[in-house]
GROMACS .gro file of C-alpha atoms in nm:
model
  437
    1MET     CA    1   2.725  -1.956   0.957
    2MET     CA    2   2.549  -1.892   0.671
    3ALA     CA    3   2.444  -2.219   0.487
    4GLN     CA    4   2.378  -2.279   0.111
    5LYS     CA    5   2.099  -2.496   0.034
    6ILE     CA    6   1.899  -2.688  -0.238
    7VAL     CA    7   1.524  -2.726  -0.265
    8LEU     CA    8   1.336  -2.920  -0.489
    9PHE     CA    9   1.029  -3.162  -0.586
   10LEU     CA   10   1.201  -3.508  -0.674
   11SER     CA   11   1.083  -3.688  -0.932
   12GLU     CA   12   0.949  -4.026  -1.032
   13LEU     CA   13   1.229  -4.229  -1.191
   14ARG     CA   14   1.064  -4.326  -1.527
   15GLU     CA   15   1.137  -4.677  -1.647
   16HIS     CA   16   1.404  -4.691  -1.890
   17ALA     CA   17   1.495  -4.337  -1.862
   18GLN     CA   18   1.828  -4.265  -2.058
   19GLU     CA   19   2.124  -4.041  -1.945
   20VAL     CA   20   2.099  -3.694  -2.119
   21GLU     CA   21   2.364  -3.424  -2.197
   22TYR     CA   22   2.279  -3.070  -2.086
   23ARG     CA   23   2.447  -2.764  -2.139
   24CYS     CA   24   2.456  -2.523  -1.838
   25PRO     CA   25   2.455  -2.114  -1.843
   26ASP     CA   26   2.820  -2.112  -1.784
   27GLY     CA   27   2.923  -2.354  -2.061
   28SER     CA   28   2.985  -2.658  -1.901
   29VAL     CA   29   2.800  -2.983  -1.970
   30VAL     CA   30   2.627  -3.178  -1.690
   31THR     CA   31   2.407  -3.550  -1.724
   32GLY     CA   32   2.145  -3.676  -1.516
   33VAL     CA   33   1.892  -4.001  -1.576
   34GLN     CA   34   1.636  -3.842  -1.335
   35THR     CA   35   1.446  -3.475  -1.422
   36ASN     CA   36   1.648  -3.328  -1.093
   37GLU     CA   37   1.998  -3.460  -1.162
   38ALA     CA   38   2.120  -3.256  -1.391
   39PRO     CA   39   2.032  -2.914  -1.283
   40VAL     CA   40   2.141  -3.008  -0.905
   41LYS     CA   41   2.456  -3.115  -1.019
   42TYR     CA   42   2.494  -2.782  -1.216
   43LEU     CA   43   2.423  -2.621  -0.893
   44LEU     CA   44   2.668  -2.848  -0.695
   45HIS     CA   45   2.931  -2.735  -0.926
   46ARG     CA   46   2.881  -2.359  -0.943
   47HIS     CA   47   2.783  -2.327  -0.590
   48PRO     CA   48   3.036  -2.598  -0.403
   49GLU     CA   49   2.944  -2.468  -0.084
   50ILE     CA   50   2.558  -2.644  -0.065
   51SER     CA   51   2.527  -2.855   0.218
   52GLU     CA   52   2.223  -2.980   0.172
   53ILE     CA   53   1.934  -3.072  -0.037
   54LEU     CA   54   1.592  -3.047   0.092
   55CYS     CA   55   1.382  -3.280  -0.095
   56VAL     CA   56   0.992  -3.273  -0.101
   57VAL     CA   57   0.917  -3.633  -0.202
   58THR     CA   58   0.614  -3.852  -0.256
   59PRO     CA   59   0.547  -4.220  -0.165
   60THR     CA   60   0.600  -4.312  -0.545
   61ALA     CA   61   0.922  -4.083  -0.606
   62GLU     CA   62   1.039  -4.237  -0.298
   63GLN     CA   63   1.018  -4.586  -0.390
   64SER     CA   64   1.142  -4.508  -0.764
   65ALA     CA   65   1.361  -4.283  -0.689
   66TRP     CA   66   1.502  -4.159  -0.390
   67GLU     CA   67   1.786  -4.379  -0.354
   68ARG     CA   68   1.944  -4.354  -0.693
   69PHE     CA   69   1.922  -3.966  -0.642
   70GLN     CA   70   2.127  -3.967  -0.323
   71ILE     CA   71   2.418  -4.202  -0.466
   72GLU     CA   72   2.421  -3.946  -0.781
   73ILE     CA   73   2.458  -3.665  -0.512
   74ALA     CA   74   2.738  -3.831  -0.323
   75GLN     CA   75   2.937  -3.890  -0.593
   76THR     CA   76   2.890  -3.539  -0.753
   77ALA     CA   77   2.919  -3.380  -0.393
   78PRO     CA   78   3.029  -3.595  -0.094
   79LYS     CA   79   2.962  -3.313   0.170
   80ALA     CA   80   2.571  -3.246   0.062
   81ARG     CA   81   2.342  -3.453   0.242
   82CYS     CA   82   2.019  -3.559   0.109
   83THR     CA   83   1.716  -3.460   0.357
   84LEU     CA   84   1.394  -3.628   0.267
   85ILE     CA   85   1.074  -3.424   0.328
   86PRO     CA   86   0.768  -3.655   0.318
   87PHE     CA   87   0.422  -3.522   0.131
   88GLN     CA   88   0.141  -3.717   0.042
   89SER     CA   89  -0.131  -3.563  -0.203
   90GLU     CA   90  -0.376  -3.565   0.116
   91THR     CA   91  -0.106  -3.363   0.302
   92ASP     CA   92  -0.174  -3.035   0.399
   93PHE     CA   93   0.151  -2.858   0.253
   94GLN     CA   94   0.093  -2.547   0.476
   95GLY     CA   95   0.050  -2.725   0.793
   96GLU     CA   96   0.303  -3.004   0.759
   97VAL     CA   97   0.533  -3.011   0.467
   98LEU     CA   98   0.639  -2.615   0.477
   99PRO     CA   99   0.699  -2.615   0.885
  100GLN     CA  100   0.967  -2.863   0.811
  101ILE     CA  101   1.125  -2.692   0.566
  102LEU     CA  102   1.131  -2.394   0.773
  103ALA     CA  103   1.303  -2.557   1.057
  104CYS     CA  104   1.588  -2.696   0.793
  105ALA     CA  105   1.719  -2.306   0.718
  106GLU     CA  106   1.796  -2.008   0.978
  107SER     CA  107   1.786  -1.666   0.884
  108GLY     CA  108   2.060  -1.559   0.707
  109ASP     CA  109   2.115  -1.885   0.500
  110GLU     CA  110   2.054  -1.908   0.130
  111ILE     CA  111   1.866  -2.140  -0.060
  112PHE     CA  112   1.847  -2.222  -0.459
  113LEU     CA  113   1.515  -2.348  -0.624
  114GLU     CA  114   1.510  -2.689  -0.878
  115THR     CA  115   1.233  -2.610  -1.042
  116THR     CA  116   1.176  -2.920  -1.294
  117GLY     CA  117   1.084  -3.207  -1.066
  118GLY     CA  118   0.758  -3.281  -0.902
  119LEU     CA  119   0.398  -3.208  -1.039
  120ARG     CA  120   0.274  -2.946  -1.205
  121ASN     CA  121   0.161  -2.755  -0.881
  122ALA     CA  122   0.488  -2.806  -0.780
  123VAL     CA  123   0.650  -2.456  -0.909
  124MET     CA  124   0.368  -2.307  -0.684
  125TYR     CA  125   0.462  -2.469  -0.400
  126LEU     CA  126   0.811  -2.347  -0.427
  127LEU     CA  127   0.709  -2.035  -0.466
  128LEU     CA  128   0.516  -2.036  -0.157
  129ILE     CA  129   0.857  -2.186   0.048
  130SER     CA  130   1.038  -1.898  -0.133
  131ARG     CA  131   0.813  -1.659   0.019
  132ALA     CA  132   0.800  -1.801   0.374
  133LEU     CA  133   1.167  -1.854   0.394
  134SER     CA  134   1.243  -1.467   0.257
  135TYR     CA  135   1.007  -1.375   0.527
  136ALA     CA  136   1.194  -1.577   0.805
  137GLY     CA  137   1.503  -1.421   0.619
  138VAL     CA  138   1.644  -1.679   0.398
  139LYS     CA  139   1.719  -1.508   0.124
  140THR     CA  140   1.621  -1.725  -0.201
  141ALA     CA  141   1.984  -1.669  -0.420
  142GLY     CA  142   1.900  -1.827  -0.763
  143ALA     CA  143   1.690  -2.091  -0.955
  144VAL     CA  144   1.699  -2.313  -1.247
  145TYR     CA  145   1.519  -2.515  -1.473
  146SER     CA  146   1.593  -2.848  -1.689
  147ASN     CA  147   1.465  -2.777  -2.061
  148TYR     CA  148   1.525  -3.151  -2.177
  149THR     CA  149   1.349  -3.014  -2.540
  150GLN     CA  150   1.650  -2.777  -2.560
  151LYS     CA  151   1.877  -3.001  -2.359
  152GLU     CA  152   1.972  -2.721  -2.165
  153ILE     CA  153   2.001  -2.595  -1.771
  154GLU     CA  154   1.814  -2.237  -1.787
  155ASP     CA  155   1.897  -2.055  -1.520
  156ILE     CA  156   1.548  -1.863  -1.424
  157SER     CA  157   1.671  -1.659  -1.162
  158SER     CA  158   1.559  -1.331  -1.296
  159LEU     CA  159   1.213  -1.464  -1.306
  160ILE     CA  160   1.217  -1.533  -0.938
  161SER     CA  161   1.350  -1.221  -0.864
  162LEU     CA  162   1.055  -1.067  -1.006
  163PHE     CA  163   0.852  -1.171  -0.693
  164ASP     CA  164   1.091  -0.963  -0.473
  165PHE     CA  165   1.048  -0.642  -0.721
  166ILE     CA  166   0.626  -0.699  -0.683
  167GLY     CA  167   0.712  -0.735  -0.311
  168GLY     CA  168   0.887  -0.434  -0.309
  169MET     CA  169   0.680  -0.222  -0.489
  170GLN     CA  170   0.386  -0.346  -0.232
  171GLU     CA  171   0.626  -0.199   0.030
  172LEU     CA  172   0.660   0.104  -0.161
  173THR     CA  173   0.337   0.132  -0.190
  174SER     CA  174   0.176   0.050   0.138
  175PHE     CA  175   0.464   0.187   0.381
  176GLY     CA  176   0.697   0.400   0.156
  177ASN     CA  177   0.973   0.112   0.274
  178VAL     CA  178   1.250   0.107  -0.048
  179ARG     CA  179   1.486  -0.140   0.113
  180SER     CA  180   1.333  -0.464  -0.119
  181LEU     CA  181   1.360  -0.251  -0.421
  182ARG     CA  182   1.706  -0.110  -0.347
  183ASN     CA  183   1.832  -0.493  -0.305
  184TYR     CA  184   1.656  -0.588  -0.667
  185TYR     CA  185   1.805  -0.294  -0.825
  186ARG     CA  186   2.150  -0.304  -0.670
  187ILE     CA  187   2.269  -0.560  -0.870
  188ARG     CA  188   2.081  -0.496  -1.230
  189THR     CA  189   2.180  -0.190  -1.457
  190HIS     CA  190   2.216   0.134  -1.291
  191ASP     CA  191   1.909   0.339  -1.398
  192PRO     CA  192   1.929   0.742  -1.256
  193GLN     CA  193   1.552   0.763  -1.305
  194ILE     CA  194   1.484   0.464  -1.061
  195ASP     CA  195   1.774   0.603  -0.812
  196ASP     CA  196   1.645   0.911  -0.777
  197LEU     CA  197   1.274   0.769  -0.753
  198LEU     CA  198   1.398   0.601  -0.469
  199ASN     CA  199   1.609   0.845  -0.284
  200ALA     CA  200   1.303   1.090  -0.293
  201VAL     CA  201   1.058   0.860  -0.159
  202ASP     CA  202   1.338   0.763   0.125
  203GLN     CA  203   1.390   1.133   0.206
  204LEU     CA  204   1.033   1.206   0.214
  205TRP     CA  205   0.925   0.914   0.434
  206GLU     CA  206   1.223   1.003   0.653
  207CYS     CA  207   1.073   1.338   0.685
  208ILE     CA  208   0.745   1.218   0.764
  209THR     CA  209   0.869   0.902   1.023
  210LEU     CA  210   1.040   1.194   1.215
  211CYS     CA  211   0.806   1.475   1.177
  212ARG     CA  212   1.001   1.739   1.045
  213ALA     CA  213   0.726   1.918   0.905
  214GLN     CA  214   0.948   2.227   0.812
  215GLN     CA  215   1.095   2.011   0.532
  216ILE     CA  216   0.800   1.812   0.370
  217PRO     CA  217   0.736   2.112   0.079
  218GLN     CA  218   1.086   2.036  -0.070
  219ARG     CA  219   1.053   1.691  -0.057
  220MET     CA  220   0.717   1.631  -0.188
  221GLU     CA  221   0.877   1.848  -0.488
  222ARG     CA  222   1.156   1.598  -0.529
  223PHE     CA  223   0.916   1.313  -0.525
  224ASN     CA  224   0.684   1.467  -0.771
  225GLN     CA  225   0.980   1.534  -1.031
  226ALA     CA  226   1.132   1.196  -0.955
  227LEU     CA  227   0.827   1.027  -1.007
  228GLU     CA  228   0.734   1.221  -1.361
  229ARG     CA  229   1.120   1.114  -1.418
  230ALA     CA  230   1.061   0.746  -1.390
  231GLU     CA  231   0.780   0.779  -1.663
  232ASP     CA  232   1.122   0.702  -1.872
  233CYS     CA  233   1.301   0.496  -1.696
  234LEU     CA  234   1.446   0.171  -1.881
  235ASP     CA  235   1.298  -0.121  -1.670
  236PRO     CA  236   0.950  -0.154  -1.845
  237LEU     CA  237   0.763  -0.326  -1.530
  238MET     CA  238   0.873  -0.036  -1.310
  239ARG     CA  239   0.696   0.171  -1.608
  240ALA     CA  240   0.394  -0.061  -1.617
  241LEU     CA  241   0.346  -0.060  -1.212
  242LEU     CA  242   0.445   0.302  -1.223
  243PRO     CA  243   0.038   0.400  -1.293
  244ALA     CA  244  -0.092   0.134  -0.985
  245PHE     CA  245   0.163   0.349  -0.752
  246GLN     CA  246   0.043   0.668  -0.841
  247LYS     CA  247  -0.324   0.590  -0.834
  248LYS     CA  248  -0.250   0.593  -0.437
  249PHE     CA  249  -0.258   0.944  -0.390
  250GLY     CA  250  -0.282   1.076  -0.756
  251ASN     CA  251  -0.067   1.182  -1.076
  252ARG     CA  252   0.095   1.462  -0.815
  253LEU     CA  253   0.109   1.443  -0.440
  254THR     CA  254  -0.007   1.661  -0.255
  255THR     CA  255  -0.067   1.774   0.092
  256PRO     CA  256  -0.429   1.595   0.122
  257GLY     CA  257  -0.227   1.315  -0.074
  258LEU     CA  258   0.053   1.310   0.145
  259ILE     CA  259  -0.180   1.285   0.469
  260ARG     CA  260  -0.429   1.018   0.320
  261TRP     CA  261  -0.112   0.804   0.229
  262CYS     CA  262   0.004   0.783   0.616
  263VAL     CA  263  -0.339   0.709   0.720
  264GLN     CA  264  -0.323   0.416   0.467
  265SER     CA  265   0.018   0.326   0.590
  266ASP     CA  266  -0.121   0.322   0.946
  267MET     CA  267   0.113   0.608   1.049
  268LEU     CA  268  -0.137   0.822   1.241
  269GLN     CA  269   0.027   1.026   1.459
  270GLN     CA  270   0.265   1.116   1.128
  271ALA     CA  271  -0.087   1.178   0.945
  272LEU     CA  272  -0.179   1.394   1.229
  273THR     CA  273   0.109   1.619   1.288
  274VAL     CA  274   0.142   1.661   0.912
  275TYR     CA  275  -0.217   1.816   0.903
  276LYS     CA  276  -0.221   2.004   1.229
  277GLU     CA  277   0.127   2.183   1.053
  278ARG     CA  278   0.031   2.170   0.672
  279ILE     CA  279  -0.322   2.240   0.624
  280PRO     CA  280  -0.325   2.581   0.744
  281ILE     CA  281  -0.052   2.652   0.504
  282TYR     CA  282  -0.223   2.450   0.239
  283ILE     CA  283  -0.563   2.631   0.285
  284MET     CA  284  -0.415   2.994   0.302
  285SER     CA  285  -0.173   2.921  -0.020
  286GLU     CA  286  -0.339   2.662  -0.271
  287ARG     CA  287  -0.737   2.684  -0.148
  288ASP     CA  288  -0.842   3.033  -0.257
  289ASP     CA  289  -1.217   2.866  -0.296
  290ILE     CA  290  -1.144   2.817   0.106
  291LEU     CA  291  -1.027   3.142   0.193
  292THR     CA  292  -0.878   3.417   0.065
  293PRO     CA  293  -0.723   3.717   0.227
  294LYS     CA  294  -0.868   4.073   0.178
  295PRO     CA  295  -0.608   4.305  -0.033
  296ASN     CA  296  -0.660   4.571   0.273
  297ALA     CA  297  -0.566   4.279   0.542
  298PRO     CA  298  -0.286   4.360   0.759
  299ALA     CA  299   0.034   4.168   0.759
  300PRO     CA  300   0.005   3.884   1.072
  301ASN     CA  301   0.170   3.886   1.382
  302MET     CA  302   0.580   3.694   1.274
  303ALA     CA  303   0.690   3.677   1.632
  304LYS     CA  304   0.758   3.291   1.594
  305HIS     CA  305   1.006   3.252   1.353
  306TYR     CA  306   0.949   2.898   1.248
  307VAL     CA  307   0.602   3.005   1.158
  308SER     CA  308   0.545   3.114   0.776
  309GLN     CA  309   0.314   3.406   0.709
  310GLU     CA  310   0.019   3.162   0.586
  311GLU     CA  311   0.047   3.012   0.919
  312ALA     CA  312   0.044   3.308   1.118
  313ARG     CA  313  -0.258   3.454   0.908
  314PHE     CA  314  -0.460   3.120   0.967
  315TYR     CA  315  -0.417   3.105   1.344
  316GLU     CA  316  -0.389   3.503   1.389
  317HIS     CA  317  -0.616   3.635   1.170
  318PHE     CA  318  -0.897   3.341   1.120
  319LEU     CA  319  -0.868   3.127   1.415
  320LYS     CA  320  -0.890   3.409   1.645
  321MET     CA  321  -1.100   3.669   1.445
  322GLY     CA  322  -1.367   3.688   1.705
  323ALA     CA  323  -1.114   3.791   1.954
  324ASN     CA  324  -0.980   4.018   1.742
  325MET     CA  325  -1.266   4.218   1.632
  326ARG     CA  326  -1.320   4.261   2.007
  327LYS     CA  327  -1.006   4.374   2.094
  328ALA     CA  328  -1.046   4.617   1.780
  329TYR     CA  329  -1.340   4.760   1.901
  330TYR     CA  330  -1.320   4.733   2.277
  331GLY     CA  331  -0.959   4.767   2.324
  332MET     CA  332  -0.954   4.453   2.559
  333GLU     CA  333  -0.725   4.170   2.618
  334LYS     CA  334  -1.039   3.909   2.703
  335ASP     CA  335  -1.373   3.852   2.673
  336PHE     CA  336  -1.598   3.781   2.960
  337VAL     CA  337  -1.951   3.597   2.957
  338ARG     CA  338  -2.158   3.641   3.301
  339GLY     CA  339  -1.784   3.664   3.465
  340GLU     CA  340  -1.652   3.341   3.294
  341ARG     CA  341  -1.350   3.383   3.047
  342LYS     CA  342  -1.520   3.196   2.653
  343ASP     CA  343  -1.272   3.041   2.433
  344TYR     CA  344  -1.211   3.262   2.087
  345THR     CA  345  -1.256   2.994   1.901
  346VAL     CA  346  -1.583   2.884   1.985
  347THR     CA  347  -1.702   3.225   1.994
  348THR     CA  348  -1.580   3.263   1.629
  349LEU     CA  349  -1.752   2.951   1.477
  350GLU     CA  350  -2.092   3.009   1.670
  351HIS     CA  351  -2.067   3.324   1.494
  352LEU     CA  352  -1.894   3.257   1.201
  353GLU     CA  353  -2.169   3.342   0.925
  354GLU     CA  354  -2.190   3.711   1.093
  355LEU     CA  355  -1.797   3.728   1.171
  356MET     CA  356  -1.689   3.658   0.811
  357PRO     CA  357  -1.825   3.979   0.612
  358HIS     CA  358  -1.651   4.179   0.876
  359SER     CA  359  -1.286   3.973   0.893
  360TYR     CA  360  -0.977   3.985   0.690
  361PHE     CA  361  -1.128   3.727   0.465
  362THR     CA  362  -1.379   3.641   0.173
  363THR     CA  363  -1.493   3.283   0.085
  364LYS     CA  364  -1.666   3.071  -0.166
  365CYS     CA  365  -1.754   2.816   0.107
  366SER     CA  366  -2.041   2.802   0.270
  367PRO     CA  367  -2.053   2.852   0.626
  368ASP     CA  368  -2.184   2.526   0.738
  369ARG     CA  369  -1.881   2.369   0.527
  370LEU     CA  370  -1.625   2.642   0.631
  371ARG     CA  371  -1.741   2.527   1.005
  372THR     CA  372  -1.710   2.191   0.976
  373ILE     CA  373  -1.332   2.263   0.798
  374VAL     CA  374  -1.306   2.476   1.121
  375MET     CA  375  -1.378   2.188   1.337
  376ASP     CA  376  -1.212   1.881   1.207
  377TYR     CA  377  -0.914   2.087   1.209
  378LEU     CA  378  -0.900   2.168   1.588
  379TYR     CA  379  -0.987   1.845   1.639
  380ILE     CA  380  -0.729   1.706   1.475
  381ARG     CA  381  -0.486   1.954   1.658
  382ALA     CA  382  -0.621   1.825   1.987
  383LEU     CA  383  -0.541   1.465   1.867
  384ARG     CA  384  -0.232   1.521   1.712
  385ASN     CA  385  -0.148   1.724   2.075
  386MET     CA  386  -0.255   1.405   2.298
  387THR     CA  387  -0.036   1.160   2.056
  388ASN     CA  388   0.244   1.357   2.072
  389HIS     CA  389   0.253   1.454   2.434
  390ALA     CA  390   0.092   1.096   2.580
  391ASN     CA  391  -0.167   1.282   2.754
  392ASP     CA  392  -0.526   1.236   2.706
  393GLN     CA  393  -0.613   1.487   2.987
  394GLU     CA  394  -0.791   1.784   2.876
  395THR     CA  395  -0.711   2.129   3.013
  396GLU     CA  396  -0.983   2.370   3.063
  397SER     CA  397  -0.943   2.550   2.751
  398GLN     CA  398  -0.963   2.211   2.580
  399LYS     CA  399  -1.264   2.123   2.782
  400GLN     CA  400  -1.451   2.395   2.658
  401LEU     CA  401  -1.350   2.313   2.300
  402MET     CA  402  -1.419   1.938   2.352
  403ASP     CA  403  -1.806   2.029   2.451
  404TYR     CA  404  -1.850   2.210   2.179
  405LEU     CA  405  -1.710   1.990   1.901
  406ASN     CA  406  -1.873   1.654   2.052
  407GLN     CA  407  -2.219   1.834   2.100
  408SER     CA  408  -2.213   1.912   1.726
  409SER     CA  409  -2.111   1.586   1.583
  410PRO     CA  410  -2.043   1.220   1.785
  411ASN     CA  411  -1.753   1.189   1.517
  412TYR     CA  412  -1.571   1.430   1.752
  413LYS     CA  413  -1.506   1.190   2.035
  414ARG     CA  414  -1.351   1.306   2.365
  415LEU     CA  415  -0.988   1.255   2.387
  416ASP     CA  416  -1.000   0.989   2.632
  417THR     CA  417  -1.208   0.771   2.473
  418VAL     CA  418  -1.110   0.787   2.113
  419LYS     CA  419  -0.947   0.480   1.912
  420ALA     CA  420  -0.744   0.443   1.619
  421THR     CA  421  -1.028   0.376   1.394
  422ASP     CA  422  -1.191   0.679   1.514
  423ILE     CA  423  -0.856   0.848   1.412
  424ARG     CA  424  -0.851   0.715   1.067
  425ARG     CA  425  -1.232   0.795   1.000
  426VAL     CA  426  -1.171   1.186   1.114
  427LEU     CA  427  -0.897   1.220   0.892
  428HIS     CA  428  -1.053   1.097   0.671
  429ASP     CA  429  -1.376   1.255   0.659
  430ALA     CA  430  -1.170   1.586   0.735
  431LEU     CA  431  -0.959   1.533   0.358
  432GLU     CA  432  -1.322   1.456   0.180
  433HIS     CA  433  -1.446   1.769   0.332
  434LEU     CA  434  -1.115   1.956   0.198
  435LYS     CA  435  -1.208   1.828  -0.146
  436PRO     CA  436  -1.294   2.105  -0.409
  437MET     CA  437  -1.670   2.108  -0.464
   0.00000   0.00000   0.00000
């Protein structure tokens, strides 16, 4: 069963302290002598289900204030118990005090912070407690502060919740996770622009997580539109942080930007899949500096209904252009060298400079750069097949290709030796090779 608790740093009881009345946010009035008394009484009146008050107490506060505080609380809420958690200046707070507080709460509980008491750094400790408990599944449901000058109890829950917002933005930027931001905005004024952005991110990330590559273009476009509209949202803090979010992938999300986002979020399998499925289309439709079909180029074979024309042209006309030329010239299905089948792609790469003028394409790339882009793609395609099919054993065709790639660059490691760090580096380098010159 969920429990509600208060966490505070108990203040010392000053000599000759007088009882003071404080106005509360709900219009009621509470009194208190000690710094913590009035705000705790307000919380107990406001939330009668509170069952425990976790008090971090220094030796001086224990001597001067602990007994009186317990008496006052017992008179206000007899069922709420006070728990003393000793703290001395030389105590390791993270190592000794924080574990005791964590042991007093369970996942699903709620805490309220009383932020007035204790030394000046007490508020920082309370924020640490709040973040640690949040990680353990304990929600910070509210926070109060006793304003002695104004004689008011202030509800500062909104300030504490801003840490949830910042954490949510970090989750959004790093992992595409919108759960924390949804929880933050659920209790606030409805903002269509922010709702659209969160929905767009959620749908895009679901598409990536489930490797639904065909849906990525529409989801990216919706994300870009929602991100642009969010610049006019009602929340000034969201508007202020959007540029930092956009900096992660650029002002407008592109296929390379999406892959880079996946890599930075450690979604390597998804990054490999998006690269393998979408980069051919990106090259053929958006990068005429890399490959441009000639006006008289024939239509590619569209035997597979789920393959776009750009993909078919990339695979059939470019990757196999050496084989296609031989077929056209010799009318042969296979090319044999010394009685053994030689991989068409390897042959194409070996003679790329000679073949390009006679191919269906023009390019503004140097032969070396174009060869690098193709080798990146072929290697990443092999990595994607390895991770998706959980098989690092090379077929005979793959072995010939891997021999060629590994001899070309040590960065193209054999499939049975590659590590996650190698995949990150290869993807990063491949994206760099695709940048416009």
